Amino acid sequence: MLTVTRRLSPEETAAFDLALITLSLTADERTRSRHRFTTDDGQPVLLQLPRGTVLADGDILVSELTPAASNLAIRVLAKAEPVLSVTASTPLALLRGAYHLGNRHVPLEVAADYLRLMPDPVL
């Protein structure tokens, strides 16, 4: 099993010729820094990243070996997920919605003209 211990910076990624395998993760899964996943081609991989690491679409992950030695890296892909986009007739109404959703600790994307969140039957 491949154990991933660090995320490469864009400069480091460009410096090496890496064979990339992909790992598709949901938004929730991209917040897990220590977890076992299966790559898109069926290989088991163990993430052991620094606590608090949040992965983004396109991030490159490598094992504790130097990238040049292993020549294998994992590209993180964001899985498509259903979302709700909330709009309002006034900015104040949108701000009130953001306040109430935040008060319930709902993960939320806030933009100037919309709020975006995961579907929740309770909400």
PDB file of C-alpha atoms in Angstrom:
ATOM      1  CA  MET A   1       0.000   0.000   0.000  1.00  0.00           C
ATOM      2  CA  LEU A   2       1.314   3.437  -0.926  1.00  0.00           C
ATOM      3  CA  THR A   3       1.571   5.787   2.056  1.00  0.00           C
ATOM      4  CA  VAL A   4       1.305   9.473   1.150  1.00  0.00           C
ATOM      5  CA  THR A   5       2.960  11.899   3.523  1.00  0.00           C
ATOM      6  CA  ARG A   6       3.200  15.234   1.739  1.00  0.00           C
ATOM      7  CA  ARG A   7       1.702  17.558  -0.824  1.00  0.00           C
ATOM      8  CA  LEU A   8       3.995  18.990  -3.482  1.00  0.00           C
ATOM      9  CA  SER A   9       4.079  22.681  -4.297  1.00  0.00           C
ATOM     10  CA  PRO A  10       3.515  23.623  -7.959  1.00  0.00           C
ATOM     11  CA  GLU A  11       7.251  24.385  -8.279  1.00  0.00           C
ATOM     12  CA  GLU A  12       8.199  20.928  -6.969  1.00  0.00           C
ATOM     13  CA  THR A  13       5.690  19.257  -9.278  1.00  0.00           C
ATOM     14  CA  ALA A  14       7.190  20.958 -12.342  1.00  0.00           C
ATOM     15  CA  ALA A  15      10.721  19.894 -11.342  1.00  0.00           C
ATOM     16  CA  PHE A  16      10.017  16.150 -11.549  1.00  0.00           C
ATOM     17  CA  ASP A  17       8.726  13.814 -14.249  1.00  0.00           C
ATOM     18  CA  LEU A  18       6.068  11.974 -12.239  1.00  0.00           C
ATOM     19  CA  ALA A  19       3.750   9.134 -13.189  1.00  0.00           C
ATOM     20  CA  LEU A  20       0.380  10.277 -11.917  1.00  0.00           C
ATOM     21  CA  ILE A  21      -2.458   8.138 -10.640  1.00  0.00           C
ATOM     22  CA  THR A  22      -5.731   9.781  -9.683  1.00  0.00           C
ATOM     23  CA  LEU A  23      -7.687   9.832  -6.455  1.00  0.00           C
ATOM     24  CA  SER A  24     -11.228  11.222  -6.693  1.00  0.00           C
ATOM     25  CA  LEU A  25     -12.538  12.585  -3.383  1.00  0.00           C
ATOM     26  CA  THR A  26     -15.647  14.394  -2.191  1.00  0.00           C
ATOM     27  CA  ALA A  27     -15.365  17.721  -0.375  1.00  0.00           C
ATOM     28  CA  ASP A  28     -15.710  15.936   2.973  1.00  0.00           C
ATOM     29  CA  GLU A  29     -13.072  13.364   2.074  1.00  0.00           C
ATOM     30  CA  ARG A  30     -10.622  16.114   1.052  1.00  0.00           C
ATOM     31  CA  THR A  31     -10.605  17.343   4.669  1.00  0.00           C
ATOM     32  CA  ARG A  32      -9.367  13.982   6.016  1.00  0.00           C
ATOM     33  CA  SER A  33      -5.616  14.087   6.504  1.00  0.00           C
ATOM     34  CA  ARG A  34      -5.285  10.550   7.905  1.00  0.00           C
ATOM     35  CA  HIS A  35      -7.416   7.996   6.128  1.00  0.00           C
ATOM     36  CA  ARG A  36      -7.278   4.968   3.813  1.00  0.00           C
ATOM     37  CA  PHE A  37      -8.686   5.438   0.320  1.00  0.00           C
ATOM     38  CA  THR A  38      -8.697   3.552  -2.968  1.00  0.00           C
ATOM     39  CA  THR A  39      -7.384   5.273  -6.089  1.00  0.00           C
ATOM     40  CA  ASP A  40      -9.485   5.427  -9.230  1.00  0.00           C
ATOM     41  CA  ASP A  41      -7.634   2.413 -10.625  1.00  0.00           C
ATOM     42  CA  GLY A  42      -8.168   0.305  -7.467  1.00  0.00           C
ATOM     43  CA  GLN A  43      -4.870   0.730  -5.594  1.00  0.00           C
ATOM     44  CA  PRO A  44      -5.088   1.224  -1.811  1.00  0.00           C
ATOM     45  CA  VAL A  45      -3.475   4.416  -0.539  1.00  0.00           C
ATOM     46  CA  LEU A  46      -3.017   5.673   3.012  1.00  0.00           C
ATOM     47  CA  LEU A  47      -3.000   9.423   3.613  1.00  0.00           C
ATOM     48  CA  GLN A  48      -0.803  10.509   6.502  1.00  0.00           C
ATOM     49  CA  LEU A  49      -0.643  14.222   5.878  1.00  0.00           C
ATOM     50  CA  PRO A  50      -0.097  16.912   8.519  1.00  0.00           C
ATOM     51  CA  ARG A  51      -3.232  17.411  10.618  1.00  0.00           C
ATOM     52  CA  GLY A  52      -5.527  20.101   9.294  1.00  0.00           C
ATOM     53  CA  THR A  53      -4.490  19.606   5.663  1.00  0.00           C
ATOM     54  CA  VAL A  54      -7.346  20.358   3.268  1.00  0.00           C
ATOM     55  CA  LEU A  55      -6.806  19.048  -0.235  1.00  0.00           C
ATOM     56  CA  ALA A  56      -7.894  20.906  -3.356  1.00  0.00           C
ATOM     57  CA  ASP A  57      -8.678  19.708  -6.852  1.00  0.00           C
ATOM     58  CA  GLY A  58      -5.404  19.185  -8.701  1.00  0.00           C
ATOM     59  CA  ASP A  59      -3.134  18.781  -5.652  1.00  0.00           C
ATOM     60  CA  ILE A  60      -0.218  16.382  -6.124  1.00  0.00           C
ATOM     61  CA  LEU A  61       0.627  13.984  -3.283  1.00  0.00           C
ATOM     62  CA  VAL A  62       3.766  11.885  -2.866  1.00  0.00           C
ATOM     63  CA  SER A  63       5.130   9.283  -0.474  1.00  0.00           C
ATOM     64  CA  GLU A  64       7.874   9.901   2.040  1.00  0.00           C
ATOM     65  CA  LEU A  65      10.381   8.899  -0.618  1.00  0.00           C
ATOM     66  CA  THR A  66      11.613  11.722  -2.776  1.00  0.00           C
ATOM     67  CA  PRO A  67       9.513  12.189  -5.904  1.00  0.00           C
ATOM     68  CA  ALA A  68      12.529  11.470  -8.104  1.00  0.00           C
ATOM     69  CA  ALA A  69      13.133   8.118  -6.373  1.00  0.00           C
ATOM     70  CA  SER A  70       9.573   6.814  -6.445  1.00  0.00           C
ATOM     71  CA  ASN A  71       8.488   8.504  -9.716  1.00  0.00           C
ATOM     72  CA  LEU A  72       4.884   7.945  -8.611  1.00  0.00           C
ATOM     73  CA  ALA A  73       2.489  10.614  -7.443  1.00  0.00           C
ATOM     74  CA  ILE A  74      -1.245  10.979  -6.854  1.00  0.00           C
ATOM     75  CA  ARG A  75      -3.335  13.759  -8.363  1.00  0.00           C
ATOM     76  CA  VAL A  76      -6.384  14.657  -6.277  1.00  0.00           C
ATOM     77  CA  LEU A  77      -9.585  15.148  -8.261  1.00  0.00           C
ATOM     78  CA  ALA A  78     -12.737  16.705  -6.831  1.00  0.00           C
ATOM     79  CA  LYS A  79     -15.736  14.412  -7.307  1.00  0.00           C
ATOM     80  CA  ALA A  80     -18.840  16.002  -8.739  1.00  0.00           C
ATOM     81  CA  GLU A  81     -21.405  16.396  -5.958  1.00  0.00           C
ATOM     82  CA  PRO A  82     -24.941  17.763  -5.803  1.00  0.00           C
ATOM     83  CA  VAL A  83     -25.142  21.227  -4.265  1.00  0.00           C
ATOM     84  CA  LEU A  84     -27.820  23.787  -3.502  1.00  0.00           C
ATOM     85  CA  SER A  85     -27.276  27.340  -4.688  1.00  0.00           C
ATOM     86  CA  VAL A  86     -29.214  29.882  -2.666  1.00  0.00           C
ATOM     87  CA  THR A  87     -29.908  33.381  -3.953  1.00  0.00           C
ATOM     88  CA  ALA A  88     -31.896  36.226  -2.440  1.00  0.00           C
ATOM     89  CA  SER A  89     -33.596  39.366  -3.624  1.00  0.00           C
ATOM     90  CA  THR A  90     -31.387  41.590  -1.448  1.00  0.00           C
ATOM     91  CA  PRO A  91     -27.844  41.322  -0.084  1.00  0.00           C
ATOM     92  CA  LEU A  92     -29.218  41.628   3.464  1.00  0.00           C
ATOM     93  CA  ALA A  93     -31.489  38.603   2.970  1.00  0.00           C
ATOM     94  CA  LEU A  94     -28.520  36.604   1.670  1.00  0.00           C
ATOM     95  CA  LEU A  95     -26.456  37.713   4.667  1.00  0.00           C
ATOM     96  CA  ARG A  96     -29.221  36.583   7.041  1.00  0.00           C
ATOM     97  CA  GLY A  97     -29.286  33.177   5.356  1.00  0.00           C
ATOM     98  CA  ALA A  98     -25.505  32.880   5.705  1.00  0.00           C
ATOM     99  CA  TYR A  99     -25.746  33.820   9.375  1.00  0.00           C
ATOM    100  CA  HIS A 100     -28.407  31.205  10.160  1.00  0.00           C
ATOM    101  CA  LEU A 101     -26.646  28.449   8.206  1.00  0.00           C
ATOM    102  CA  GLY A 102     -23.337  29.320   9.852  1.00  0.00           C
ATOM    103  CA  ASN A 103     -25.030  29.255  13.248  1.00  0.00           C
ATOM    104  CA  ARG A 104     -25.910  25.603  12.496  1.00  0.00           C
ATOM    105  CA  HIS A 105     -22.277  24.898  11.484  1.00  0.00           C
ATOM    106  CA  VAL A 106     -23.285  24.041   7.922  1.00  0.00           C
ATOM    107  CA  PRO A 107     -20.274  23.963   5.555  1.00  0.00           C
ATOM    108  CA  LEU A 108     -21.002  26.831   3.194  1.00  0.00           C
ATOM    109  CA  GLU A 109     -19.492  28.573   0.183  1.00  0.00           C
ATOM    110  CA  VAL A 110     -20.221  32.277   0.425  1.00  0.00           C
ATOM    111  CA  ALA A 111     -20.125  34.542  -2.639  1.00  0.00           C
ATOM    112  CA  ALA A 112     -21.419  38.051  -3.251  1.00  0.00           C
ATOM    113  CA  ASP A 113     -24.622  36.839  -4.944  1.00  0.00           C
ATOM    114  CA  TYR A 114     -25.159  33.256  -3.737  1.00  0.00           C
ATOM    115  CA  LEU A 115     -24.616  30.708  -0.976  1.00  0.00           C
ATOM    116  CA  ARG A 116     -23.717  27.143  -1.892  1.00  0.00           C
ATOM    117  CA  LEU A 117     -24.194  24.128   0.382  1.00  0.00           C
ATOM    118  CA  MET A 118     -24.666  20.371   0.310  1.00  0.00           C
ATOM    119  CA  PRO A 119     -28.283  19.176   0.203  1.00  0.00           C
ATOM    120  CA  ASP A 120     -29.647  18.429   3.653  1.00  0.00           C
ATOM    121  CA  PRO A 121     -33.199  17.082   4.193  1.00  0.00           C
ATOM    122  CA  VAL A 122     -33.387  18.777   7.604  1.00  0.00           C
ATOM    123  CA  LEU A 123     -32.687  22.218   6.154  1.00  0.00           C
TER     124      LEU A 123
END
